[in-house]
Short mmCIF file of C-alpha atoms and ligand atoms in Angstrom, two decimals:
data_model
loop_
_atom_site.label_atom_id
_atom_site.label_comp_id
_atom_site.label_asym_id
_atom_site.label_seq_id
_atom_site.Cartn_x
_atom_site.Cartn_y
_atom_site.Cartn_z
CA UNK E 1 185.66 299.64 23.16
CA UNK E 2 188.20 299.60 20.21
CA UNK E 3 189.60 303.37 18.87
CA UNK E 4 190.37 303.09 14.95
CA UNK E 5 192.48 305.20 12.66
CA UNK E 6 190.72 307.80 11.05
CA UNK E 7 193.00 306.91 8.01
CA UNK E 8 192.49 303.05 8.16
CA UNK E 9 196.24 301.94 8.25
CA UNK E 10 197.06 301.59 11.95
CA UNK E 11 196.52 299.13 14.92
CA UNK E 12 192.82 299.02 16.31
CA UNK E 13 193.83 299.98 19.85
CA UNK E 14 191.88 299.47 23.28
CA UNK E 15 191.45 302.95 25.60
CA UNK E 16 194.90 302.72 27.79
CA UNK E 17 197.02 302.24 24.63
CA UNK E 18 194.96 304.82 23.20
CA UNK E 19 195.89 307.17 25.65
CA UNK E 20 199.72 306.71 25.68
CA UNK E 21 200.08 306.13 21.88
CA UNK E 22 198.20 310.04 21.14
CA UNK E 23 198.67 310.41 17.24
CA UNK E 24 198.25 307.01 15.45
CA UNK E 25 200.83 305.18 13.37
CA UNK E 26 199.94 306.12 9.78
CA UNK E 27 199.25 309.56 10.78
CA UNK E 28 195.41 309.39 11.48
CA UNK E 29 193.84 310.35 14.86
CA UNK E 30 192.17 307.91 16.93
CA UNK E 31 188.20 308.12 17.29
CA UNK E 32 185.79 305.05 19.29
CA UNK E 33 184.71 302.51 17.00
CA UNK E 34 181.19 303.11 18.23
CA UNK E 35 179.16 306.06 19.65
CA UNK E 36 178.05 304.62 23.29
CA UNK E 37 174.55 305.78 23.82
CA UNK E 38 173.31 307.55 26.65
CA UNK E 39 169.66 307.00 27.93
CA UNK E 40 167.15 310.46 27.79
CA UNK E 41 166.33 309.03 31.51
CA UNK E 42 169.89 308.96 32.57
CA UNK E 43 170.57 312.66 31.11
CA UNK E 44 167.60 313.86 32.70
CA UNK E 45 169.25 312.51 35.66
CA UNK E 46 172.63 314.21 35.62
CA UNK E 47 171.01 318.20 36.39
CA UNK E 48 170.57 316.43 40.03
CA UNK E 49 174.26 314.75 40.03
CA UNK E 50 177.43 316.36 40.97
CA UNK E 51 179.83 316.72 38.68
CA UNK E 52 182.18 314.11 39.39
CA UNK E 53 179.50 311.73 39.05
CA UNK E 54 178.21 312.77 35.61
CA UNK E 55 181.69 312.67 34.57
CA UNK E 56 182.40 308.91 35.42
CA UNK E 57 178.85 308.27 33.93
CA UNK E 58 179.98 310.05 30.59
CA UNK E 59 183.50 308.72 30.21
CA UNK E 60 183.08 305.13 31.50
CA UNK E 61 181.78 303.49 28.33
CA UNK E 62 185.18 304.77 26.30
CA UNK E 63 187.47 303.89 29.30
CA UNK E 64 185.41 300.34 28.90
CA UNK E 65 187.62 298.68 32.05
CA UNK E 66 190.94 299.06 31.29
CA UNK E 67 191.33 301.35 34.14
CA UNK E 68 189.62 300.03 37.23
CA UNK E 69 186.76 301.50 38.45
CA UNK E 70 187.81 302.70 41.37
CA UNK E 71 191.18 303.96 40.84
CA UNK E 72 189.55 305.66 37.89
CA UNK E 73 187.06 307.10 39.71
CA UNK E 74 189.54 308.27 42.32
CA UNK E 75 191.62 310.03 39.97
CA UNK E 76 188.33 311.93 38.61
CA UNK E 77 187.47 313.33 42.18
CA UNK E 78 191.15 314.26 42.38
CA UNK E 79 191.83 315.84 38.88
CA UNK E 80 188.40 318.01 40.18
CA UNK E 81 189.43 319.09 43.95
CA UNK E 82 192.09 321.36 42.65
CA UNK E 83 188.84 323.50 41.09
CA UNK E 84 188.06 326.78 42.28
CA UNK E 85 184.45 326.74 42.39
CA UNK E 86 182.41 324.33 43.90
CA UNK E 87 180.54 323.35 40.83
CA UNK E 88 183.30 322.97 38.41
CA UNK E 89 182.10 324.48 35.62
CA UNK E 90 179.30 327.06 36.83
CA UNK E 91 176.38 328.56 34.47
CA UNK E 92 176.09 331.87 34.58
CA UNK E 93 172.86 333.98 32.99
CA UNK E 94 173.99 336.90 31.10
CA UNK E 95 170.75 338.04 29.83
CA UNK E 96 167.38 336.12 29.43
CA UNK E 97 168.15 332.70 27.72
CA UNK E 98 171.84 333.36 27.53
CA UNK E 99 173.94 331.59 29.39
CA UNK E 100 177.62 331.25 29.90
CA UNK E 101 179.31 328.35 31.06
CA UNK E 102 182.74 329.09 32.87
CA UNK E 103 185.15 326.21 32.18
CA UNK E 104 188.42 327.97 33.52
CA UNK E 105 188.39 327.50 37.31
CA UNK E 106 191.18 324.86 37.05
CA UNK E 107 194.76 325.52 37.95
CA UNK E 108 195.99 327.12 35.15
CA UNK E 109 192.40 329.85 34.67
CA UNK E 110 192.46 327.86 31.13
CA UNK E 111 189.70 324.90 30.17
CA UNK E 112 192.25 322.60 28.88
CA UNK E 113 192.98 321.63 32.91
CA UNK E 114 189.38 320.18 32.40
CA UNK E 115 191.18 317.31 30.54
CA UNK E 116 194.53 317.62 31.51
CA UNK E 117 193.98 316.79 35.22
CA UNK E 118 192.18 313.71 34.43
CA UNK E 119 194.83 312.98 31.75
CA UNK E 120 198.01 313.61 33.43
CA UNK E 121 196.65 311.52 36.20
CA UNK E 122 195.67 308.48 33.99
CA UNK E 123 199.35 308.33 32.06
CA UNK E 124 200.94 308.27 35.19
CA UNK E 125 198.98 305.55 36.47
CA UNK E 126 199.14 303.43 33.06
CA UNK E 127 203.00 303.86 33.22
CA UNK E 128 203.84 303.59 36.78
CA UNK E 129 201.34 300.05 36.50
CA UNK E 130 204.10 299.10 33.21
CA UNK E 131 207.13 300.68 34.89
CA UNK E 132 207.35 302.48 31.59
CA UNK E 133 208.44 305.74 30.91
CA UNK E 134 207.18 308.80 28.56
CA UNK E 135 208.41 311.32 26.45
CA UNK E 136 205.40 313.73 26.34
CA UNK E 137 205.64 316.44 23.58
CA UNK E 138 203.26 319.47 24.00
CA UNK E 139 202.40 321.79 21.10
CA UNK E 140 200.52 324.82 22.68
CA UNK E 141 198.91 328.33 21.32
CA UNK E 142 199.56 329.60 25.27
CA UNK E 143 196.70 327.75 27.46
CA UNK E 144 197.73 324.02 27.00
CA UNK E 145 201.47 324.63 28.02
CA UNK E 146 200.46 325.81 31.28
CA UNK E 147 197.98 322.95 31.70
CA UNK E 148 199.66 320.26 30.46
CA UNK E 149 202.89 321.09 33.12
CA UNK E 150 200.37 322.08 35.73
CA UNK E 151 199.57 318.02 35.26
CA UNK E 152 202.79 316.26 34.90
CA UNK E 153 205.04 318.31 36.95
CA UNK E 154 207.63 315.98 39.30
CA UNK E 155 205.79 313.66 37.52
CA UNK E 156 208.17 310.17 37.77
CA UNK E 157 207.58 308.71 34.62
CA UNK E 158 207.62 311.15 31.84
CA UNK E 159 209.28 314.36 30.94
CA UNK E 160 207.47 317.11 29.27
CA UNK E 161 208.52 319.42 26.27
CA UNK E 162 206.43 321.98 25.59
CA UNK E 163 206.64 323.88 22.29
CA UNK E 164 205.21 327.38 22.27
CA UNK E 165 205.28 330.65 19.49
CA UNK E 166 208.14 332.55 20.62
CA UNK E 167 206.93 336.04 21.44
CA UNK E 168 203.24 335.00 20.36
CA UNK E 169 201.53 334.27 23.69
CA UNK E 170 200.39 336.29 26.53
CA UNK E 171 203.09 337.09 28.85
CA UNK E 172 200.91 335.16 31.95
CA UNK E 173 201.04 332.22 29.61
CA UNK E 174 204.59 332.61 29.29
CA UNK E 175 205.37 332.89 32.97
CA UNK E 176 203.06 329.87 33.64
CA UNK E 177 205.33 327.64 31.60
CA UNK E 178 208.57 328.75 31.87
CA UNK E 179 208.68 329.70 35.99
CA UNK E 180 208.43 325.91 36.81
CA UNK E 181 212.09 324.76 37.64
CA UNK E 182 211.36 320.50 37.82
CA UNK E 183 213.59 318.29 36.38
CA UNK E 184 211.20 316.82 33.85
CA UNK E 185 210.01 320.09 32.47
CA UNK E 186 211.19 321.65 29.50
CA UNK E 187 210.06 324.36 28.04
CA UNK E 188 211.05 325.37 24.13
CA UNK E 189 209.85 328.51 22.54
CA UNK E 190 210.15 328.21 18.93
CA UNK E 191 211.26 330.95 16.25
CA UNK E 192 207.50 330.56 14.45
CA UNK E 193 203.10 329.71 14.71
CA UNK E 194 201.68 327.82 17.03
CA UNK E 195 201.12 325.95 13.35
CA UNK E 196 204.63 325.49 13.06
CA UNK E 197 205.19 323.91 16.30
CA UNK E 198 202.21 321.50 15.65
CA UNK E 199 203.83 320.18 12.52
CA UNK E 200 207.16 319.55 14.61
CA UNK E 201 205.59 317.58 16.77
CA UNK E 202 203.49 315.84 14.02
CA UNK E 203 207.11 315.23 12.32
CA UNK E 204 208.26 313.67 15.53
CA UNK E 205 205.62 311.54 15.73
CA UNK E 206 205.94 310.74 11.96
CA UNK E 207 209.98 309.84 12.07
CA UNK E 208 209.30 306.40 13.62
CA UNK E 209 212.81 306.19 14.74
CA UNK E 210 212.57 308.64 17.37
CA UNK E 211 209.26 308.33 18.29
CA UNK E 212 210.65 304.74 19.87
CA UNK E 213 213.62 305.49 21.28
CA UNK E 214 212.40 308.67 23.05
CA UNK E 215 208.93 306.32 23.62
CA UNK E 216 207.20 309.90 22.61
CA UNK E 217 203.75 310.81 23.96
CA UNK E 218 201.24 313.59 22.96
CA UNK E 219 198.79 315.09 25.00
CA UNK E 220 197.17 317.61 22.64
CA UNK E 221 193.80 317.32 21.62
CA UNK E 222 194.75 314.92 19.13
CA UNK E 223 195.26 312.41 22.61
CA UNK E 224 191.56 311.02 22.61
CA UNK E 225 191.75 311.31 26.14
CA UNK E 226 191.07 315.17 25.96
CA UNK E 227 187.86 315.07 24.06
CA UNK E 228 186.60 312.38 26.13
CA UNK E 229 186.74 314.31 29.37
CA UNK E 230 185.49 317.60 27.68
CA UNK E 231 182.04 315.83 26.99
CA UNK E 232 180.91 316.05 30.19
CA UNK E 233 180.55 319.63 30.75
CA UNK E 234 178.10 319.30 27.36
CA UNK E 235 176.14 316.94 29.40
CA UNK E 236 176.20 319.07 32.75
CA UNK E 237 175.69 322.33 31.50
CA UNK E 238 172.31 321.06 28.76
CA UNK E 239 171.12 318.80 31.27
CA UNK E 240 170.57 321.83 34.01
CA UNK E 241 168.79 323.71 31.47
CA UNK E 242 166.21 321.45 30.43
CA UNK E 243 167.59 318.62 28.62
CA UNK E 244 166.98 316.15 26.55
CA UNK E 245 163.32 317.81 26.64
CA UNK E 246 164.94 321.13 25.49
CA UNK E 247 167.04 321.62 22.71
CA UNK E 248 170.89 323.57 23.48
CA UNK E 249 172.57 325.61 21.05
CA UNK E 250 176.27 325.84 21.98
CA UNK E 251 178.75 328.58 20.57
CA UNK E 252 182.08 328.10 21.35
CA UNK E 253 185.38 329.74 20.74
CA UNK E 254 187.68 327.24 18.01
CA UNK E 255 191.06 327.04 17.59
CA UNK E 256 192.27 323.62 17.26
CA UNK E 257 188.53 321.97 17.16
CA UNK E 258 189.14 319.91 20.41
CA UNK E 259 186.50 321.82 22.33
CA UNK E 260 183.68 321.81 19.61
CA UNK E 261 184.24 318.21 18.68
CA UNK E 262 183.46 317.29 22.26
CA UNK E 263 180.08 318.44 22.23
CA UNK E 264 179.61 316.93 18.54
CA UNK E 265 180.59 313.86 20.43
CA UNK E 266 177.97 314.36 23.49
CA UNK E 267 175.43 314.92 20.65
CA UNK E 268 175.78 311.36 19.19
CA UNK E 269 175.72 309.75 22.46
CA UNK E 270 172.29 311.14 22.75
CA UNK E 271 172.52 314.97 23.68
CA UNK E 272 169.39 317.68 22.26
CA UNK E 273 171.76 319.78 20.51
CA UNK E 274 170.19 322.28 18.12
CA UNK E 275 173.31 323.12 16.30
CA UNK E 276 176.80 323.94 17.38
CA UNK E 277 178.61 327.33 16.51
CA UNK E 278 182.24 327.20 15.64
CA UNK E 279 183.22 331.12 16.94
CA UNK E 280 186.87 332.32 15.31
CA UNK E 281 188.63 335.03 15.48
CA UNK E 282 189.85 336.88 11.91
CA UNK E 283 191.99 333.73 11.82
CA UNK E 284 188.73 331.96 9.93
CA UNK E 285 189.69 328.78 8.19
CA UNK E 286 186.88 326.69 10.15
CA UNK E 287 184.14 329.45 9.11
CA UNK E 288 185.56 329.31 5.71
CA UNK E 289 185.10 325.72 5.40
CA UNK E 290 181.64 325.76 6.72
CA UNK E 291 180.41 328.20 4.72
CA UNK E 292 182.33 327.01 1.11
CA UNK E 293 183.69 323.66 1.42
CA UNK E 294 187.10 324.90 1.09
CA UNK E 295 189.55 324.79 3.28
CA UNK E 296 192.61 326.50 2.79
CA UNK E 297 195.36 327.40 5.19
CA UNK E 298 196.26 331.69 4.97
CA UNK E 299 198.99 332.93 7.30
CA UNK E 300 198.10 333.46 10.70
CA UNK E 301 197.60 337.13 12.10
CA UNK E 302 198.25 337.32 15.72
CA UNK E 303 194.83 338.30 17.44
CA UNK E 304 194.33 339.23 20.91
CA UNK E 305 192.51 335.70 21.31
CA UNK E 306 195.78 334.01 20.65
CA UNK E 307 195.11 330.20 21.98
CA UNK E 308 192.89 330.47 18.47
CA UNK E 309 195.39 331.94 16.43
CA UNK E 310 195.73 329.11 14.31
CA UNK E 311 195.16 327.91 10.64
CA UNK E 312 195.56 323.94 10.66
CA UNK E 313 192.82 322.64 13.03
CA UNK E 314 194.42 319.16 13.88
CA UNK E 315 190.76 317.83 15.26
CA UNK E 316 188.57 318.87 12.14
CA UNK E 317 190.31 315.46 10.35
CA UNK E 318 187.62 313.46 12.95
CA UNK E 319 184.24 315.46 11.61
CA UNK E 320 185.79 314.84 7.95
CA UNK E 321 185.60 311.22 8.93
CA UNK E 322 182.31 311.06 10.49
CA UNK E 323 181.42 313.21 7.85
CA UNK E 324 182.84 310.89 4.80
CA UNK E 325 180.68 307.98 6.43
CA UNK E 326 183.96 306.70 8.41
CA UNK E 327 185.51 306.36 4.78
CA UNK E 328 189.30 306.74 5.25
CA UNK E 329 190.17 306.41 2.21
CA UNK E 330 188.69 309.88 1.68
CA UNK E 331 190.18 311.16 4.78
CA UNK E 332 193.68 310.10 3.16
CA UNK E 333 193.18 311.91 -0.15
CA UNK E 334 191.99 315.16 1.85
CA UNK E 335 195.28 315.04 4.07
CA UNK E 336 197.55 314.58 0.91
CA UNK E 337 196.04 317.18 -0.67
CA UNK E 338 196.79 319.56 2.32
CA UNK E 339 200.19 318.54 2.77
CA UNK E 340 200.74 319.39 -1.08
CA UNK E 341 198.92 322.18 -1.70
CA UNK E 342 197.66 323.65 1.26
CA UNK E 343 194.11 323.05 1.00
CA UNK E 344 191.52 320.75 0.01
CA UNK E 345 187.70 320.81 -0.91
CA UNK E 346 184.77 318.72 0.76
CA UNK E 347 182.50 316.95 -1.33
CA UNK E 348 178.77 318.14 -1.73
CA UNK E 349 177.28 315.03 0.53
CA UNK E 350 180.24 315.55 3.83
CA UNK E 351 179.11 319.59 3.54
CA UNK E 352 176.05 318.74 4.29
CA UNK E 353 176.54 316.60 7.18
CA UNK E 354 178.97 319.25 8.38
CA UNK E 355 176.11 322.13 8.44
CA UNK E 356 173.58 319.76 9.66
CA UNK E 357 175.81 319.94 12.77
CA UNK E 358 177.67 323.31 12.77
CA UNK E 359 177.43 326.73 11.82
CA UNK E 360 179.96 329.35 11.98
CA UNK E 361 180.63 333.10 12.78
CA UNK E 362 184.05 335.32 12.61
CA UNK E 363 184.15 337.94 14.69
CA UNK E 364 186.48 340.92 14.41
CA UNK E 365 188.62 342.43 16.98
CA UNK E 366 186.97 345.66 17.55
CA UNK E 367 184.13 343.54 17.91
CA UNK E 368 185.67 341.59 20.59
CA UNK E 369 186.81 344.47 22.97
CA UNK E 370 183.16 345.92 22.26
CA UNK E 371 181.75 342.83 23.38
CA UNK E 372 184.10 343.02 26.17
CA UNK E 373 183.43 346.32 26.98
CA UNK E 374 179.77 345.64 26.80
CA UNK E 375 179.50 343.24 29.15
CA UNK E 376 181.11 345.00 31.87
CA UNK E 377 179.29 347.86 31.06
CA UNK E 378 175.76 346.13 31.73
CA UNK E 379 176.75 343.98 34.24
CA UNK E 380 180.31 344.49 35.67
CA UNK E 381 181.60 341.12 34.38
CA UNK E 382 184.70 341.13 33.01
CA UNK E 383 184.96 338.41 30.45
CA UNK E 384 188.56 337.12 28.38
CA UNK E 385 188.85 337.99 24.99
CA UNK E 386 188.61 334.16 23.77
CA UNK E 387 185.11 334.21 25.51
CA UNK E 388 184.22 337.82 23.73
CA UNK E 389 184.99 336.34 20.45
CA UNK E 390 182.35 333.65 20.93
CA UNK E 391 179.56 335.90 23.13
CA UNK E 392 179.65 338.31 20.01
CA UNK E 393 179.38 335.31 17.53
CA UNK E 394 176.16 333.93 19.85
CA UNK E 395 174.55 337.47 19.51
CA UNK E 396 174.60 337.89 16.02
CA UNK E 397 172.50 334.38 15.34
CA UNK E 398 168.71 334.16 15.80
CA UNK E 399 167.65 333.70 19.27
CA UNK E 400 164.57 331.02 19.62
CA UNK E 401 163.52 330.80 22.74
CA UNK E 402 162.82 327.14 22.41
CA UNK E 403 166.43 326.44 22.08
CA UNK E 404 168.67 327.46 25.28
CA UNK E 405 171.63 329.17 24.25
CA UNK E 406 175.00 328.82 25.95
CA UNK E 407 178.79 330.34 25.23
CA UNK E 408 181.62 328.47 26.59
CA UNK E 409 184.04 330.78 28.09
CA UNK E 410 187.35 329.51 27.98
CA UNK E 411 189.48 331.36 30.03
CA UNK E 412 189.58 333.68 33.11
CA UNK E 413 189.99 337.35 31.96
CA UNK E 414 193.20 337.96 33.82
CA UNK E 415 194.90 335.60 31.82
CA UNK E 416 194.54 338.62 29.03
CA UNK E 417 194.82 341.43 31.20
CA UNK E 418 195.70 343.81 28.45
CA UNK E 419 193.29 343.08 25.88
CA UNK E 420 190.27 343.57 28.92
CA UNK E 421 192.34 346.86 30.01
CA UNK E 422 192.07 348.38 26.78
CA UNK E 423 188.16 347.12 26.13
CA UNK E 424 187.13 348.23 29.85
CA UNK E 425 189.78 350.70 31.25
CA UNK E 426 190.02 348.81 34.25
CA UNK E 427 192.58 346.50 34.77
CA UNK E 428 190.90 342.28 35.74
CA UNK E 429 191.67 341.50 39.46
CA UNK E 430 194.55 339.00 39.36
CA UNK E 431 193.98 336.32 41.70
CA UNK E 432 197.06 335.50 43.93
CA UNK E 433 198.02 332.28 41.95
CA UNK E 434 198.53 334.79 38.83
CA UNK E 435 200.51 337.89 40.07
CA UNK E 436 203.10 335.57 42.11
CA UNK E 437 204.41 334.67 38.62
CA UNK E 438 205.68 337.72 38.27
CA UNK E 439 208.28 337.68 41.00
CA UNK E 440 209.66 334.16 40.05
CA UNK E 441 212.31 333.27 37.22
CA UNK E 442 212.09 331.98 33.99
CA UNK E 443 213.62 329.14 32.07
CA UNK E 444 213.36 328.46 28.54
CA UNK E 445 215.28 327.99 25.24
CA UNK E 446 214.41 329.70 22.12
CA UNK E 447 214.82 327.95 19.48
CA UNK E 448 214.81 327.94 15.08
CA UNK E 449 211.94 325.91 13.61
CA UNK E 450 214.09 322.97 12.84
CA UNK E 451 213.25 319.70 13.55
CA UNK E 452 216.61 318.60 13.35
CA UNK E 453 217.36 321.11 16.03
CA UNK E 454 214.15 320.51 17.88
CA UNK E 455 215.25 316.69 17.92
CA UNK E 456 218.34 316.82 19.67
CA UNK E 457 217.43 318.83 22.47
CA UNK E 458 214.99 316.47 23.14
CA UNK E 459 217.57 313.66 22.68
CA UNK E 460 220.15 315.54 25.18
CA UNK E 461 217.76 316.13 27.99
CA UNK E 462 215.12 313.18 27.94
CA UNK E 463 215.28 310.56 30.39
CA UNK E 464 213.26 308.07 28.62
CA UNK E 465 215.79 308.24 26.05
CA UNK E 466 217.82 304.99 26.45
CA UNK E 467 221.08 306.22 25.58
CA UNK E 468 220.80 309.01 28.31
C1 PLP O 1 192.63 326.25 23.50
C2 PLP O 1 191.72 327.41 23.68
C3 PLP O 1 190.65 327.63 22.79
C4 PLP O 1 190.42 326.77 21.57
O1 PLP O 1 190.06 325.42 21.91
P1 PLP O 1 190.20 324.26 20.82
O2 PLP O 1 189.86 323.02 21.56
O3 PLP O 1 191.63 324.30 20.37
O4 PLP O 1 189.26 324.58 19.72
C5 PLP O 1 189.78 328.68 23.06
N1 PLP O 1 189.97 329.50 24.12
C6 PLP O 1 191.00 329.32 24.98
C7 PLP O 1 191.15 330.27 26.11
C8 PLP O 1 191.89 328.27 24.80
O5 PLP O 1 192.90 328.09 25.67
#
């Protein structure tokens, strides 16, 4: 399997380059060449399979044996042990024909540990096999922080910087980042957006210079690596109710488009997907687009869903090019245009492919904590605001009952304890892992948004660096 530029001008690269090379040379991300196809016999197969084995069935045709099958397949059953429940991601009925599918019981109460486990794992095995070391540089709304040091921590071969929105994230995000006192953790909270900090580390990858000599790293959703593994919960979760002999609508809460691309993904490897919802918060550029074909970047107001509180979605440049027929020459006029003006406009034919796929709903925040509220109110589930946002989205399209509806819910709800306490009144029960945060130090640097600034601390404290 070769992974291609989405903007044409950088080296066709096999899966384990892939993975330690995250943003591509000319700016582009990296997407398979191909769309592996899945069998309807073999998907009917999977709502018998554990999870572990569905997810070596789904992701073996992009790893394409560059990582042995058994150590790969070793590092899958690890990255999963460290779940909470035994089914890793567990459906749960809310009401009849709505279901919600709980992708948080990783380390961190966040889904991105559903990738990051098998990630982290998989860069330190490519770079202890090269005796190579990383400079891995995080850019994170609040959940991937946490996840992303959750992985590499004491981790030999690469150091970690993670950028978050100083004063912007929950304070249990906080504490999950900065409370970790390893030597190749550092943790940088920046004087700006989440946006702001994804363009640093955009920048850093773009000064080619540095991005050498520090031998940088990304493991953000641009890192293909993290929409790979968040296929198979697409597969898991359709394939238990009824698929491929049912179609699945899925609704899911977008920030960065990581999540929703994956199940665009599991659709053209062969999944019965109806449509997929993009769910934002009042921070709408991906409903905007859908619904007019413009997309233009507003400010961002802080929302009490804040891993979505975001304008530039760095994944929606991989449906452009699916959409644009793989044309990258397209793809490079669109991203010029943003970079100039803030905003470009998507041609009459790529629209439609778009909302072939996708639909979109923005819900607002008193419709969030209602939603909240709601739910515990009928059934004494207490659900995270990120999940609300999408829940409320999925209720307000119309149900068919030949299409099986299901809400991805992101995060545990005591990850936002105040934004449940104020929809329910009750305060979420904080499991153990959680509240010891509270007792432990912190360690971080704030910092301006700079990238001068934001360069040399790297510089001064990575190890990869050669002149350290
Ligand atoms: C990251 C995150 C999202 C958004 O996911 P994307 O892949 O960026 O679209 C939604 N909810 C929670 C809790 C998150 O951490």
């Amino acid at each position: 399997m070769k992974y291609i530029s989405t903007r044409g001008n950088a080296p066709e690269l096999n899966f384990e380059d892939v993975i330690i090379t995250g943003l591509a040379t000319d700016g582009g991300l990296y997407v398979p060449e191909t769309w592996p196809q899945l069998s309807p016999d073999q998907i009917r197969s999977f709502a018998s399979m554990p999870y572990c084995d569905v997810a070596y069935e789904v992701m073996a045709p992009f790893v394409d044996g560059t990582i042995e099958d058994n150590v790969f397949k070793d590092i899958i059953a690890e990255a999963y042990a460290g779940f909470s429940h035994p089914a890793v991601v567990p459906l749960k009925e809310m009401q009849p024909n709505e279901w919600i599918l709980e992708i948080f019981h990783g380390p961190t109460f966040a889904f991105k540990d559903v990738a990051l486990q098998v990630l982290g794992r998989l860069i330190d095995h490519v770079l202890k096999k090269r005796d190579e070391r990383a400079t891995i540089v995080v850019a994170t709304s609040g959940d991937t922080g946490g996840a992303a040091i959750e992985a590499f921590r004491g981790c030999s071969h690469a150091d970690v910087f993670v950028l978050h929105p100083h004063e912007r994230v929950s304070e249990v995000q906080r504490r999950q980042m900065t409370t970790t006192f390893e030597d190749n953790v550092h943790n940088i909270a920046l004087e700006g957006t989440f946006d702001d900090c994804q363009g640093l580390v955009k920048a850093m990858f773009n000064h080619s210079a540095f991005r050498d000599n520090l031998k940088l790293s990304s493991v953000n959703s641009i890192n293909w690596a993290r929409i790979m593994a968040q296929i198979v919960y697409y597969f898991t979760s359709a394939s238990s109710l009824g698929a491929p002999d049912r179609l699945v609508r899925f609704c899911v809460p977008t920030g960065n488009f990581g999540d929703i691309y994956a199940g665009f993904v599991a659709g053209k490897m062969g999944l019965s997907i109806d449509k997929l919802t993009i769910a934002t918060n009042m921070n709408d550029i991906l409903e905007r687009v859908v619904r007019t074909g413009r997309y233009e970047v507003l400010g961002v107001t802080p929302t009490v869903s804040p891993s979505m509180d975001i304008q530039v979605s760095s994944n929606f440049e991989r449906i452009l090019f699916d959409a644009y027929g793989r044309d990258s020459e397209s793809i490079v006029r669109l991203m010029s245009s943003l970079s100039q003006s803030g905003a470009f406009t998507i041609g009459p034919e790529a629209l439609k492919n778009i909302n072939d796929d996708f639909d979109a709903v923005r819900t607002e925040e008193e419709e969030t904590l209602k939603t909240i509220e709601d739910v515990y109110t009928a059934s004494g589930v207490m659900i995270d605001p990120h999940t609300a946002v999408a829940l409320a989205g999925s209720r307000c399209k119309n149900q068919n009952e030949n299409v099986a509806n299901i809400v991805l819910s992101t995060a545990h709800p005591a990850k936002f304890p105040d934004a449940v306490e104020k929809a329910t009144g009750h305060k979420p029960h904080m499991p153990p892992e959680l509240s010891a945060l509270f007792d432990l130090g912190e360690r971080f640097s704030v910092l301006p948004n700079d990238l001068e600034t934001i360069e040399e601390f790297i510089e001064a404290n990575a190890r990869a660096n050669s002149c350290n």
